[in-house]
mmCIF file of C-alpha atoms in Angstrom:
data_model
loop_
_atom_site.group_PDB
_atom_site.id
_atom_site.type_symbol
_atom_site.label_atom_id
_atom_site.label_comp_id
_atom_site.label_asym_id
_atom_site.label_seq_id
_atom_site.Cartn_x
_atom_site.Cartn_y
_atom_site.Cartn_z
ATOM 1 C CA UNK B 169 71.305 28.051 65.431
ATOM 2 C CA UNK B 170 71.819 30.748 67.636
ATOM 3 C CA UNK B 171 70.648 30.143 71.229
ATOM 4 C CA UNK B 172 69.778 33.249 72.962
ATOM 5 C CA UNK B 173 68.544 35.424 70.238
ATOM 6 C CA UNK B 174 67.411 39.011 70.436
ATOM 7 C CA UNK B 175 66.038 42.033 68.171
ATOM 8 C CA UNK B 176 67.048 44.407 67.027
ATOM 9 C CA UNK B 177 70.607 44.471 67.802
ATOM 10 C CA UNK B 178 69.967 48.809 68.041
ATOM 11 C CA UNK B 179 67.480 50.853 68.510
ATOM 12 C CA UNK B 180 67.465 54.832 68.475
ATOM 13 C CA UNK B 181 64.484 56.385 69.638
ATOM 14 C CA UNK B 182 63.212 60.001 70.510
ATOM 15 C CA UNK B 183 62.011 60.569 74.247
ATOM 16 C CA UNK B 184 58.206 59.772 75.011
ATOM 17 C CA UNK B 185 58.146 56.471 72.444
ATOM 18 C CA UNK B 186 56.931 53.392 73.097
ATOM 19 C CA UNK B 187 59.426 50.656 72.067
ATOM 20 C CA UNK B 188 59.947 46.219 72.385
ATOM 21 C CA UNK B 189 63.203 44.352 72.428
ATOM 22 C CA UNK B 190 62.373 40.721 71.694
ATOM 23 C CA UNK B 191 64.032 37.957 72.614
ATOM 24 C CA UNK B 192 63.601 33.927 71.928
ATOM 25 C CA UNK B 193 65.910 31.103 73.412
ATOM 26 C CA UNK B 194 66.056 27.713 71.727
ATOM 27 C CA UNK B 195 67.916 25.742 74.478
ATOM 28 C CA UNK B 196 64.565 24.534 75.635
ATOM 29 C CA UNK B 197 65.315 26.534 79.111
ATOM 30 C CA UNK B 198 62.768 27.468 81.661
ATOM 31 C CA UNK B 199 64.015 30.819 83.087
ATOM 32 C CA UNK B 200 64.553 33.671 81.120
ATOM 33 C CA UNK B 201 65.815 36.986 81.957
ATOM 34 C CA UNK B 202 66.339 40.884 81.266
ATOM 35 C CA UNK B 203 69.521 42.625 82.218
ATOM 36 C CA UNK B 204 70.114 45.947 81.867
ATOM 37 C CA UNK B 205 73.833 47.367 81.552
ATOM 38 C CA UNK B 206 74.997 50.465 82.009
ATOM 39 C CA UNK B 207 77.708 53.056 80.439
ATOM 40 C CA UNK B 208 80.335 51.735 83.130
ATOM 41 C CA UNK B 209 79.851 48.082 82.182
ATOM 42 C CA UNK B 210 77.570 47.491 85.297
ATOM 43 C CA UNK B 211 74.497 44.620 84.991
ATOM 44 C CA UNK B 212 71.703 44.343 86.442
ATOM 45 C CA UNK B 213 69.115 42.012 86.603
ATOM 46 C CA UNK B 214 65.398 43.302 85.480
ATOM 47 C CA UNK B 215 63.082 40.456 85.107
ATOM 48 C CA UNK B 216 63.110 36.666 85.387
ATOM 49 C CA UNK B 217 60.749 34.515 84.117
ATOM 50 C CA UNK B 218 60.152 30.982 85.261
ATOM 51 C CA UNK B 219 57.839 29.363 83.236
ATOM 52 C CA UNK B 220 56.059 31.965 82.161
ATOM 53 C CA UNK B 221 55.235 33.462 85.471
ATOM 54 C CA UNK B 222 57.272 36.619 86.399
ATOM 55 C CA UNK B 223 59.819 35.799 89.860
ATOM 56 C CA UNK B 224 61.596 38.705 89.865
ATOM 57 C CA UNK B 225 60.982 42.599 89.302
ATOM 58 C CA UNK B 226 63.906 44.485 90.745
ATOM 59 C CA UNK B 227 62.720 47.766 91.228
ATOM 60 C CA UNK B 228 61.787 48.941 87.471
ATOM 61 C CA UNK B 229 60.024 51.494 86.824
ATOM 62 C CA UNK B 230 56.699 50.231 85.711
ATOM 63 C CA UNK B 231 56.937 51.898 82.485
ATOM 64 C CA UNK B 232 58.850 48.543 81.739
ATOM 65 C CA UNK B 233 56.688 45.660 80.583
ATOM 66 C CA UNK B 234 58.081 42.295 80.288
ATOM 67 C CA UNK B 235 55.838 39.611 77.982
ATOM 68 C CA UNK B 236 56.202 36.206 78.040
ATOM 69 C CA UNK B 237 54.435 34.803 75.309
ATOM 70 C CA UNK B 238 55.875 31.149 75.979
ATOM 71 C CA UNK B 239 59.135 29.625 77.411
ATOM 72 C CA UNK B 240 60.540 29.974 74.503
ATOM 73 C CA UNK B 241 60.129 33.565 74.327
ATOM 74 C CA UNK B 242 60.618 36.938 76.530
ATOM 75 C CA UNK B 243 60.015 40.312 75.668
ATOM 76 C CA UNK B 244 60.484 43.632 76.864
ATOM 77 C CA UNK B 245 58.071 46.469 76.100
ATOM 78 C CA UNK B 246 59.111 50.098 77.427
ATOM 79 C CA UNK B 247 56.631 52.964 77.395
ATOM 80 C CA UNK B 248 57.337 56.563 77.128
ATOM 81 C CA UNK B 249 61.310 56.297 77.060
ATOM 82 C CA UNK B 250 63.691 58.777 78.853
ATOM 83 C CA UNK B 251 67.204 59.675 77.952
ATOM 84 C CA UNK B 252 67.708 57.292 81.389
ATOM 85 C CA UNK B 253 67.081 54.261 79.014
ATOM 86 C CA UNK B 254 69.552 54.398 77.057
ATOM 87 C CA UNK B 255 71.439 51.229 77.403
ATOM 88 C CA UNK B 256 72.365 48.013 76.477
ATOM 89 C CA UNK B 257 69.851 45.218 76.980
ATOM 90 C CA UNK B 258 70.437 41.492 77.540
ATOM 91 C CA UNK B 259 68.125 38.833 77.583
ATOM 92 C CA UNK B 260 69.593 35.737 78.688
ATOM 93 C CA UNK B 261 68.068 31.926 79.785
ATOM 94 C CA UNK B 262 68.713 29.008 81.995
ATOM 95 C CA UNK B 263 67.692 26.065 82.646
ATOM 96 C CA UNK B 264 65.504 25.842 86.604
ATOM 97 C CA UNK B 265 64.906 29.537 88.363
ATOM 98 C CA UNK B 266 67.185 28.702 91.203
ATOM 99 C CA UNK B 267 70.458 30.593 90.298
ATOM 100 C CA UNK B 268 72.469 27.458 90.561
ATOM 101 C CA UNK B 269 72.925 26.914 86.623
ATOM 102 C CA UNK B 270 74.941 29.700 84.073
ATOM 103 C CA UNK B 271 72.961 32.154 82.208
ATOM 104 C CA UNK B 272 73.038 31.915 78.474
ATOM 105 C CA UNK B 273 72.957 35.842 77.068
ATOM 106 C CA UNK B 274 72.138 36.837 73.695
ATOM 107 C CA UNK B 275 74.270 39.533 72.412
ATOM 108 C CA UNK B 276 72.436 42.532 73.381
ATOM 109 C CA UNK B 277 70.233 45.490 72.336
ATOM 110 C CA UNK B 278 71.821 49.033 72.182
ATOM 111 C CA UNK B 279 68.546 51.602 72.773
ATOM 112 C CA UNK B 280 69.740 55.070 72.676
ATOM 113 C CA UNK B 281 67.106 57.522 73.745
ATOM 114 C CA UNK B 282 68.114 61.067 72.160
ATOM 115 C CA UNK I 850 71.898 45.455 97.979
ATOM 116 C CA UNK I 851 76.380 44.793 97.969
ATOM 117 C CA UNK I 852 77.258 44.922 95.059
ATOM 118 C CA UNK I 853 80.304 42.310 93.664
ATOM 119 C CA UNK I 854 83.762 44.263 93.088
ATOM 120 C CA UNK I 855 82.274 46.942 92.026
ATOM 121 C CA UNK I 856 84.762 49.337 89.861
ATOM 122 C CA UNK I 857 86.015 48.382 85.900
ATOM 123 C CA UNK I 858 89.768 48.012 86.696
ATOM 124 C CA UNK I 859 92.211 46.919 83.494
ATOM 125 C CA UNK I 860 94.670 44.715 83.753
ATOM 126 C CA UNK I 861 97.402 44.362 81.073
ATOM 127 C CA UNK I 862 99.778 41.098 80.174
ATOM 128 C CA UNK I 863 102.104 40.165 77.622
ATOM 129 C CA UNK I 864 101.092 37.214 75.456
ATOM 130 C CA UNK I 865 102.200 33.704 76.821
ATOM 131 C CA UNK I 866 101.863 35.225 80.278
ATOM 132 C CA UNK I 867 99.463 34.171 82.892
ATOM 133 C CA UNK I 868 96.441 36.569 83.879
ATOM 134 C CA UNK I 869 95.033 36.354 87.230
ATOM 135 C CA UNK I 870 92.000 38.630 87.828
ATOM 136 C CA UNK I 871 90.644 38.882 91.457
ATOM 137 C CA UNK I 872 86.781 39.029 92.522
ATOM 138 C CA UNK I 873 85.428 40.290 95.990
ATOM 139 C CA UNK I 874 82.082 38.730 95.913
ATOM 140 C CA UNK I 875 79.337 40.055 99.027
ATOM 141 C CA UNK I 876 76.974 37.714 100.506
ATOM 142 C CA UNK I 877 78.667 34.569 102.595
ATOM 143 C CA UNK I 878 75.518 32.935 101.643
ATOM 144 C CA UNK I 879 76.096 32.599 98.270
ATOM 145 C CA UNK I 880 77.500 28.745 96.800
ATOM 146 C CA UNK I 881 77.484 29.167 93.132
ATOM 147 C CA UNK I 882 79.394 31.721 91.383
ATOM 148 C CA UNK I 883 80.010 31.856 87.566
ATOM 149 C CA UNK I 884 83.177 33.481 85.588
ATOM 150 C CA UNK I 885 81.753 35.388 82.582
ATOM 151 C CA UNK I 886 83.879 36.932 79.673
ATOM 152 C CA UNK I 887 82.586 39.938 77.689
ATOM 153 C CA UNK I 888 83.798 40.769 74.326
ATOM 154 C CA UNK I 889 83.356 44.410 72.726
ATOM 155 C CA UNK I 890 79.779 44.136 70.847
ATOM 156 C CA UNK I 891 78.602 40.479 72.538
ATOM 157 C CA UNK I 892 76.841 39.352 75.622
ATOM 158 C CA UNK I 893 78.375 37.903 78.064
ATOM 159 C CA UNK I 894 79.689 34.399 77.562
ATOM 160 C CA UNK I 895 80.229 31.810 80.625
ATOM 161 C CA UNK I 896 83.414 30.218 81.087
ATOM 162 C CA UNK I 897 83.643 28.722 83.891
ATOM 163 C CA UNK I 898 81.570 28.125 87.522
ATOM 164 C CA UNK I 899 82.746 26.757 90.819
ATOM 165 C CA UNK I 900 79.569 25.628 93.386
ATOM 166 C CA UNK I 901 80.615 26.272 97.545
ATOM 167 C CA UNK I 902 81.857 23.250 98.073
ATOM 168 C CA UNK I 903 84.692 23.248 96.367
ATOM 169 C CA UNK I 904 87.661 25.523 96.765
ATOM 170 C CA UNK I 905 89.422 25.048 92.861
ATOM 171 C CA UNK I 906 87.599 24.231 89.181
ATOM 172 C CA UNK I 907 89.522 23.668 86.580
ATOM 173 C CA UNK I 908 88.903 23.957 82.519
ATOM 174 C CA UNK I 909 90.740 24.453 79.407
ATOM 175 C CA UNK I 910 93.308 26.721 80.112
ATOM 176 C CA UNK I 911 91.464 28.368 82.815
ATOM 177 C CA UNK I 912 91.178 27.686 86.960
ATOM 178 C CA UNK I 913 88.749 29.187 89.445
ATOM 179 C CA UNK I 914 89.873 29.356 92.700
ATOM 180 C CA UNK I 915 87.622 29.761 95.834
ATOM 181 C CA UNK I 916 87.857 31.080 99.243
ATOM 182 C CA UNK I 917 85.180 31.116 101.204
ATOM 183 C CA UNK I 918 87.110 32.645 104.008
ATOM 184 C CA UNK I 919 87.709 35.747 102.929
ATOM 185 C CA UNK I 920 84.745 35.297 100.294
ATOM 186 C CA UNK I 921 87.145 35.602 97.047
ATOM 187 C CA UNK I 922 86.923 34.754 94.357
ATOM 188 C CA UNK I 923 89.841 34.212 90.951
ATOM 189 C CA UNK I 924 89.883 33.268 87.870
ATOM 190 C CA UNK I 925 93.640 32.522 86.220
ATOM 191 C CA UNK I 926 94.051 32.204 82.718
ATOM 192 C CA UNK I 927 97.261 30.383 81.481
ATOM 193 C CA UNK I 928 99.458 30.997 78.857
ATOM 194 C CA UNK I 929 97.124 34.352 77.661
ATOM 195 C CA UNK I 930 96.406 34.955 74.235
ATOM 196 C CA UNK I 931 95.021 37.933 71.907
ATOM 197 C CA UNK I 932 92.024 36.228 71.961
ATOM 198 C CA UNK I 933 91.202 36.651 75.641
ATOM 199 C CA UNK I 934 91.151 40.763 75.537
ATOM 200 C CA UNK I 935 87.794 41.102 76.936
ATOM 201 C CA UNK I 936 85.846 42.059 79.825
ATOM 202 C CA UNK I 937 85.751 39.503 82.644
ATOM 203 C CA UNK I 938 82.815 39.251 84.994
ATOM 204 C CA UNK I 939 82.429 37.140 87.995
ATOM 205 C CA UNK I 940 78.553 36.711 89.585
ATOM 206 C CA UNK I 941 77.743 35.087 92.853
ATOM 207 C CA UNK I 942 74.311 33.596 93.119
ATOM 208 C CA UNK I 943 72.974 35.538 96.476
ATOM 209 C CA UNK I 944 72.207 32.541 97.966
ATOM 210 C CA UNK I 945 70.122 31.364 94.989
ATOM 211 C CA UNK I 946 67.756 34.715 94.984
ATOM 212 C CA UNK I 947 69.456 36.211 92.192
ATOM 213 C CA UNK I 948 72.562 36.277 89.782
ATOM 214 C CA UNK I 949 74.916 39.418 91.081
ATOM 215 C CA UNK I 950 77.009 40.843 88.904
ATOM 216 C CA UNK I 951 80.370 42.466 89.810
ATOM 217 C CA UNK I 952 81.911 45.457 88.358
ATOM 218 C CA UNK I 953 84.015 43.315 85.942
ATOM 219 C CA UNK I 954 87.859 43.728 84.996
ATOM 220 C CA UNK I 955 89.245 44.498 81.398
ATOM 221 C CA UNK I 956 92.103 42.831 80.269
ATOM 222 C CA UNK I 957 94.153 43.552 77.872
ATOM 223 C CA UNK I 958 96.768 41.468 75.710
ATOM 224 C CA UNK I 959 99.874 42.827 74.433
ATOM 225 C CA UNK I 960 101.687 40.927 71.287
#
Protein backbone atom coordinates (compact mmCIF):
# COMPACT_ATOMS: atom_id res chain seq x y z
CA UNK A 1 0.00 0.00 0.00
CA UNK A 2 2.80 2.10 -0.36
CA UNK A 3 2.14 5.37 -2.24
CA UNK A 4 5.14 6.68 -3.88
CA UNK A 5 7.05 3.63 -4.72
CA UNK A 6 10.45 3.36 -6.31
CA UNK A 7 13.19 0.67 -7.50
CA UNK A 8 15.65 -0.35 -6.56
CA UNK A 9 16.23 1.20 -3.32
CA UNK A 10 20.44 1.04 -4.54
CA UNK A 11 22.13 0.81 -7.31
CA UNK A 12 26.07 0.55 -7.82
CA UNK A 13 27.23 0.91 -11.17
CA UNK A 14 30.66 1.27 -13.06
CA UNK A 15 31.16 4.60 -15.15
CA UNK A 16 29.87 4.53 -18.90
CA UNK A 17 26.52 2.21 -17.94
CA UNK A 18 23.32 2.75 -18.87
CA UNK A 19 20.93 2.47 -15.88
CA UNK A 20 16.62 3.15 -14.88
CA UNK A 21 15.22 4.04 -11.51
CA UNK A 22 11.49 3.34 -11.68
CA UNK A 23 9.00 4.77 -9.94
CA UNK A 24 4.93 4.24 -9.68
CA UNK A 25 2.50 6.37 -7.44
CA UNK A 26 -0.89 4.96 -6.47
CA UNK A 27 -2.51 8.17 -5.07
CA UNK A 28 -4.13 8.61 -8.41
CA UNK A 29 -1.96 12.04 -8.75
CA UNK A 30 -1.31 13.89 -11.91
CA UNK A 31 2.22 15.37 -11.47
CA UNK A 32 5.06 13.41 -10.86
CA UNK A 33 8.54 14.32 -10.26
CA UNK A 34 12.45 13.54 -10.09
CA UNK A 35 14.64 15.08 -7.46
CA UNK A 36 18.00 14.68 -7.23
CA UNK A 37 19.91 15.13 -3.75
CA UNK A 38 23.15 15.66 -3.13
CA UNK A 39 26.04 14.59 -0.48
CA UNK A 40 25.17 17.88 1.60
CA UNK A 41 21.46 17.06 1.81
CA UNK A 42 20.65 19.61 -1.03
CA UNK A 43 17.37 18.78 -3.56
CA UNK A 44 16.75 19.58 -6.55
CA UNK A 45 14.10 19.29 -8.79
CA UNK A 46 14.83 17.28 -12.28
CA UNK A 47 11.68 16.56 -14.06
CA UNK A 48 7.94 17.06 -13.62
CA UNK A 49 5.45 15.42 -15.33
CA UNK A 50 1.91 16.60 -15.72
CA UNK A 51 -0.07 14.20 -17.27
CA UNK A 52 2.23 12.61 -19.07
CA UNK A 53 3.69 15.55 -20.82
CA UNK A 54 7.12 16.73 -19.48
CA UNK A 55 6.75 20.72 -17.71
CA UNK A 56 9.88 20.96 -16.37
CA UNK A 57 13.63 20.05 -17.33
CA UNK A 58 15.94 22.00 -15.08
CA UNK A 59 19.04 22.01 -16.76
CA UNK A 60 19.97 18.08 -16.94
CA UNK A 61 22.24 16.91 -18.82
CA UNK A 62 20.50 15.15 -21.61
CA UNK A 63 22.10 11.97 -20.84
CA UNK A 64 19.02 11.87 -18.40
CA UNK A 65 15.84 10.42 -19.85
CA UNK A 66 12.69 10.64 -18.01
CA UNK A 67 9.66 8.05 -19.29
CA UNK A 68 6.34 8.39 -18.52
CA UNK A 69 4.63 5.41 -19.42
CA UNK A 70 1.23 6.60 -17.72
CA UNK A 71 0.21 8.82 -14.71
CA UNK A 72 0.67 6.29 -12.73
CA UNK A 73 4.16 5.81 -13.54
CA UNK A 74 7.63 7.87 -14.01
CA UNK A 75 10.86 6.70 -14.82
CA UNK A 76 14.25 7.78 -15.07
CA UNK A 77 16.71 6.33 -17.58
CA UNK A 78 20.48 7.64 -17.35
CA UNK A 79 22.97 6.89 -20.10
CA UNK A 80 26.63 6.58 -19.81
CA UNK A 81 26.91 7.42 -15.93
CA UNK A 82 29.74 9.56 -14.37
CA UNK A 83 31.09 9.42 -10.89
CA UNK A 84 28.89 13.02 -10.89
CA UNK A 85 25.74 10.74 -10.56
CA UNK A 86 26.16 9.39 -7.74
CA UNK A 87 23.29 10.33 -5.60
CA UNK A 88 20.21 9.83 -4.08
CA UNK A 89 17.11 9.91 -6.26
CA UNK A 90 13.52 10.80 -5.35
CA UNK A 91 10.57 10.48 -7.25
CA UNK A 92 7.73 12.06 -5.70
CA UNK A 93 3.78 13.01 -6.94
CA UNK A 94 1.04 15.47 -6.45
CA UNK A 95 -2.00 16.04 -7.21
CA UNK A 96 -2.41 19.41 -10.21
CA UNK A 97 1.21 20.77 -11.66
CA UNK A 98 0.77 24.10 -10.01
CA UNK A 99 3.07 23.85 -6.89
CA UNK A 100 0.25 24.74 -4.61
CA UNK A 101 -0.33 21.04 -3.19
CA UNK A 102 2.64 18.85 -1.01
CA UNK A 103 4.74 16.45 -2.80
CA UNK A 104 4.42 12.85 -1.84
CA UNK A 105 8.26 11.24 -2.09
CA UNK A 106 9.04 7.72 -2.23
CA UNK A 107 11.97 6.79 -0.22
CA UNK A 108 14.71 7.15 -2.59
CA UNK A 109 17.31 5.47 -4.86
CA UNK A 110 21.03 5.47 -3.74
CA UNK A 111 23.14 5.16 -7.36
CA UNK A 112 26.73 5.13 -6.63
CA UNK A 113 28.83 5.43 -9.73
CA UNK A 114 32.43 3.91 -8.85
CA UNK B 1 18.19 30.78 -9.17
CA UNK B 2 18.15 31.82 -4.76
CA UNK B 3 18.32 29.18 -3.26
CA UNK B 4 16.12 28.66 0.33
CA UNK B 5 18.51 28.77 3.55
CA UNK B 6 20.93 27.24 2.02
CA UNK B 7 23.59 25.56 4.62
CA UNK B 8 22.71 22.05 6.86
CA UNK B 9 22.88 23.69 10.35
CA UNK B 10 22.05 21.19 13.58
CA UNK B 11 20.21 22.12 16.17
CA UNK B 12 20.16 20.15 19.47
CA UNK B 13 17.23 20.00 22.39
CA UNK B 14 16.56 18.10 25.34
CA UNK B 15 13.44 15.93 25.24
CA UNK B 16 10.15 17.71 26.44
CA UNK B 17 11.71 20.91 25.13
CA UNK B 18 10.40 22.97 22.34
CA UNK B 19 12.39 23.11 18.89
CA UNK B 20 12.07 26.07 16.79
CA UNK B 21 13.93 25.84 13.43
CA UNK B 22 14.09 29.04 11.25
CA UNK B 23 13.73 29.20 7.26
CA UNK B 24 14.89 32.20 5.00
CA UNK B 25 12.88 31.46 1.99
CA UNK B 26 13.90 33.79 -1.55
CA UNK B 27 11.30 34.83 -3.87
CA UNK B 28 8.47 37.43 -2.32
CA UNK B 29 6.39 35.89 -4.93
CA UNK B 30 6.05 32.75 -3.55
CA UNK B 31 2.39 31.86 -1.36
CA UNK B 32 2.70 28.27 -0.59
CA UNK B 33 5.45 26.85 1.33
CA UNK B 34 5.56 23.27 2.79
CA UNK B 35 7.55 21.97 6.10
CA UNK B 36 9.16 18.61 5.18
CA UNK B 37 10.91 16.17 7.70
CA UNK B 38 13.65 13.78 6.53
CA UNK B 39 14.55 10.73 8.37
CA UNK B 40 18.05 8.86 7.85
CA UNK B 41 17.24 6.25 4.87
CA UNK B 42 13.50 7.84 3.81
CA UNK B 43 12.23 10.51 1.54
CA UNK B 44 11.07 13.31 2.64
CA UNK B 45 7.77 13.32 4.47
CA UNK B 46 5.36 16.57 4.62
CA UNK B 47 4.23 17.83 7.78
CA UNK B 48 2.86 20.70 7.55
CA UNK B 49 2.08 23.79 4.78
CA UNK B 50 0.98 27.34 5.33
CA UNK B 51 -0.51 29.19 1.82
CA UNK B 52 0.39 33.43 1.78
CA UNK B 53 -2.42 34.40 3.24
CA UNK B 54 -2.08 33.38 6.37
CA UNK B 55 0.59 34.31 8.85
CA UNK B 56 0.26 30.94 11.52
CA UNK B 57 -0.90 26.99 10.71
CA UNK B 58 -1.26 24.93 13.24
CA UNK B 59 -1.17 20.82 13.55
CA UNK B 60 -0.51 18.18 15.97
CA UNK B 61 2.11 19.32 18.00
CA UNK B 62 3.56 21.43 15.38
CA UNK B 63 2.95 25.44 14.24
CA UNK B 64 4.17 27.22 11.13
CA UNK B 65 4.58 30.63 11.44
CA UNK B 66 4.76 33.15 8.49
CA UNK B 67 6.19 36.44 7.76
CA UNK B 68 5.91 37.74 4.72
CA UNK B 69 7.77 40.81 5.74
CA UNK B 70 10.89 39.72 6.17
CA UNK B 71 9.97 36.52 3.98
CA UNK B 72 10.51 33.88 7.01
CA UNK B 73 9.57 31.26 7.52
CA UNK B 74 9.34 28.64 11.19
CA UNK B 75 8.33 25.71 12.07
CA UNK B 76 8.06 24.99 16.17
CA UNK B 77 7.71 21.70 17.41
CA UNK B 78 6.31 21.33 21.03
CA UNK B 79 7.15 19.23 23.67
CA UNK B 80 10.12 17.35 21.27
CA UNK B 81 10.53 13.82 21.29
CA UNK B 82 13.22 11.07 20.12
CA UNK B 83 11.12 10.55 17.43
CA UNK B 84 11.53 13.92 15.73
CA UNK B 85 15.59 13.57 15.18
CA UNK B 86 15.50 14.15 11.58
CA UNK B 87 16.26 16.47 8.91
CA UNK B 88 13.79 19.33 8.49
CA UNK B 89 13.20 20.97 5.15
CA UNK B 90 11.14 23.93 4.35
CA UNK B 91 10.22 24.62 0.30
CA UNK B 92 8.59 27.71 -1.03
CA UNK B 93 6.65 27.28 -4.21
CA UNK B 94 8.48 30.14 -6.52
CA UNK B 95 5.45 31.59 -7.22
CA UNK B 96 3.92 28.29 -8.40
CA UNK B 97 6.91 27.56 -11.10
CA UNK B 98 8.55 25.14 -9.01
CA UNK B 99 8.98 23.49 -5.47
CA UNK B 100 12.45 25.10 -3.90
CA UNK B 101 14.09 23.37 -1.56
CA UNK B 102 16.18 24.92 1.27
CA UNK B 103 19.31 23.68 2.71
CA UNK B 104 17.42 21.93 5.57
CA UNK B 105 18.33 21.85 9.44
CA UNK B 106 19.18 18.62 11.51
CA UNK B 107 17.90 18.26 14.74
CA UNK B 108 18.83 16.35 17.18
CA UNK B 109 17.06 14.96 20.47
CA UNK B 110 18.80 14.34 23.59
CA UNK B 111 17.08 11.80 26.31
Amino acid sequence: DTAVSQTPKYLVTQMGNDKSIKCEQNLGHDTMYWYKQDSKKFLKIMFSYNNKELIINETVPNRFSPKSPDKAHLNLHINSLELGDSAVYFCASSQGGGFNSPLHFGNGTRLTVT
Amino acid sequence: GESVGLHLPTLSVQEGDNSIINCAYSNSASDYFIWYKQESGKGPQFIIDIRSNMDKRQGQRVTVLLNKTVKHLSLQIAATQPGDSAVYFCAENNAGNMLTFGGGTRLMVKP
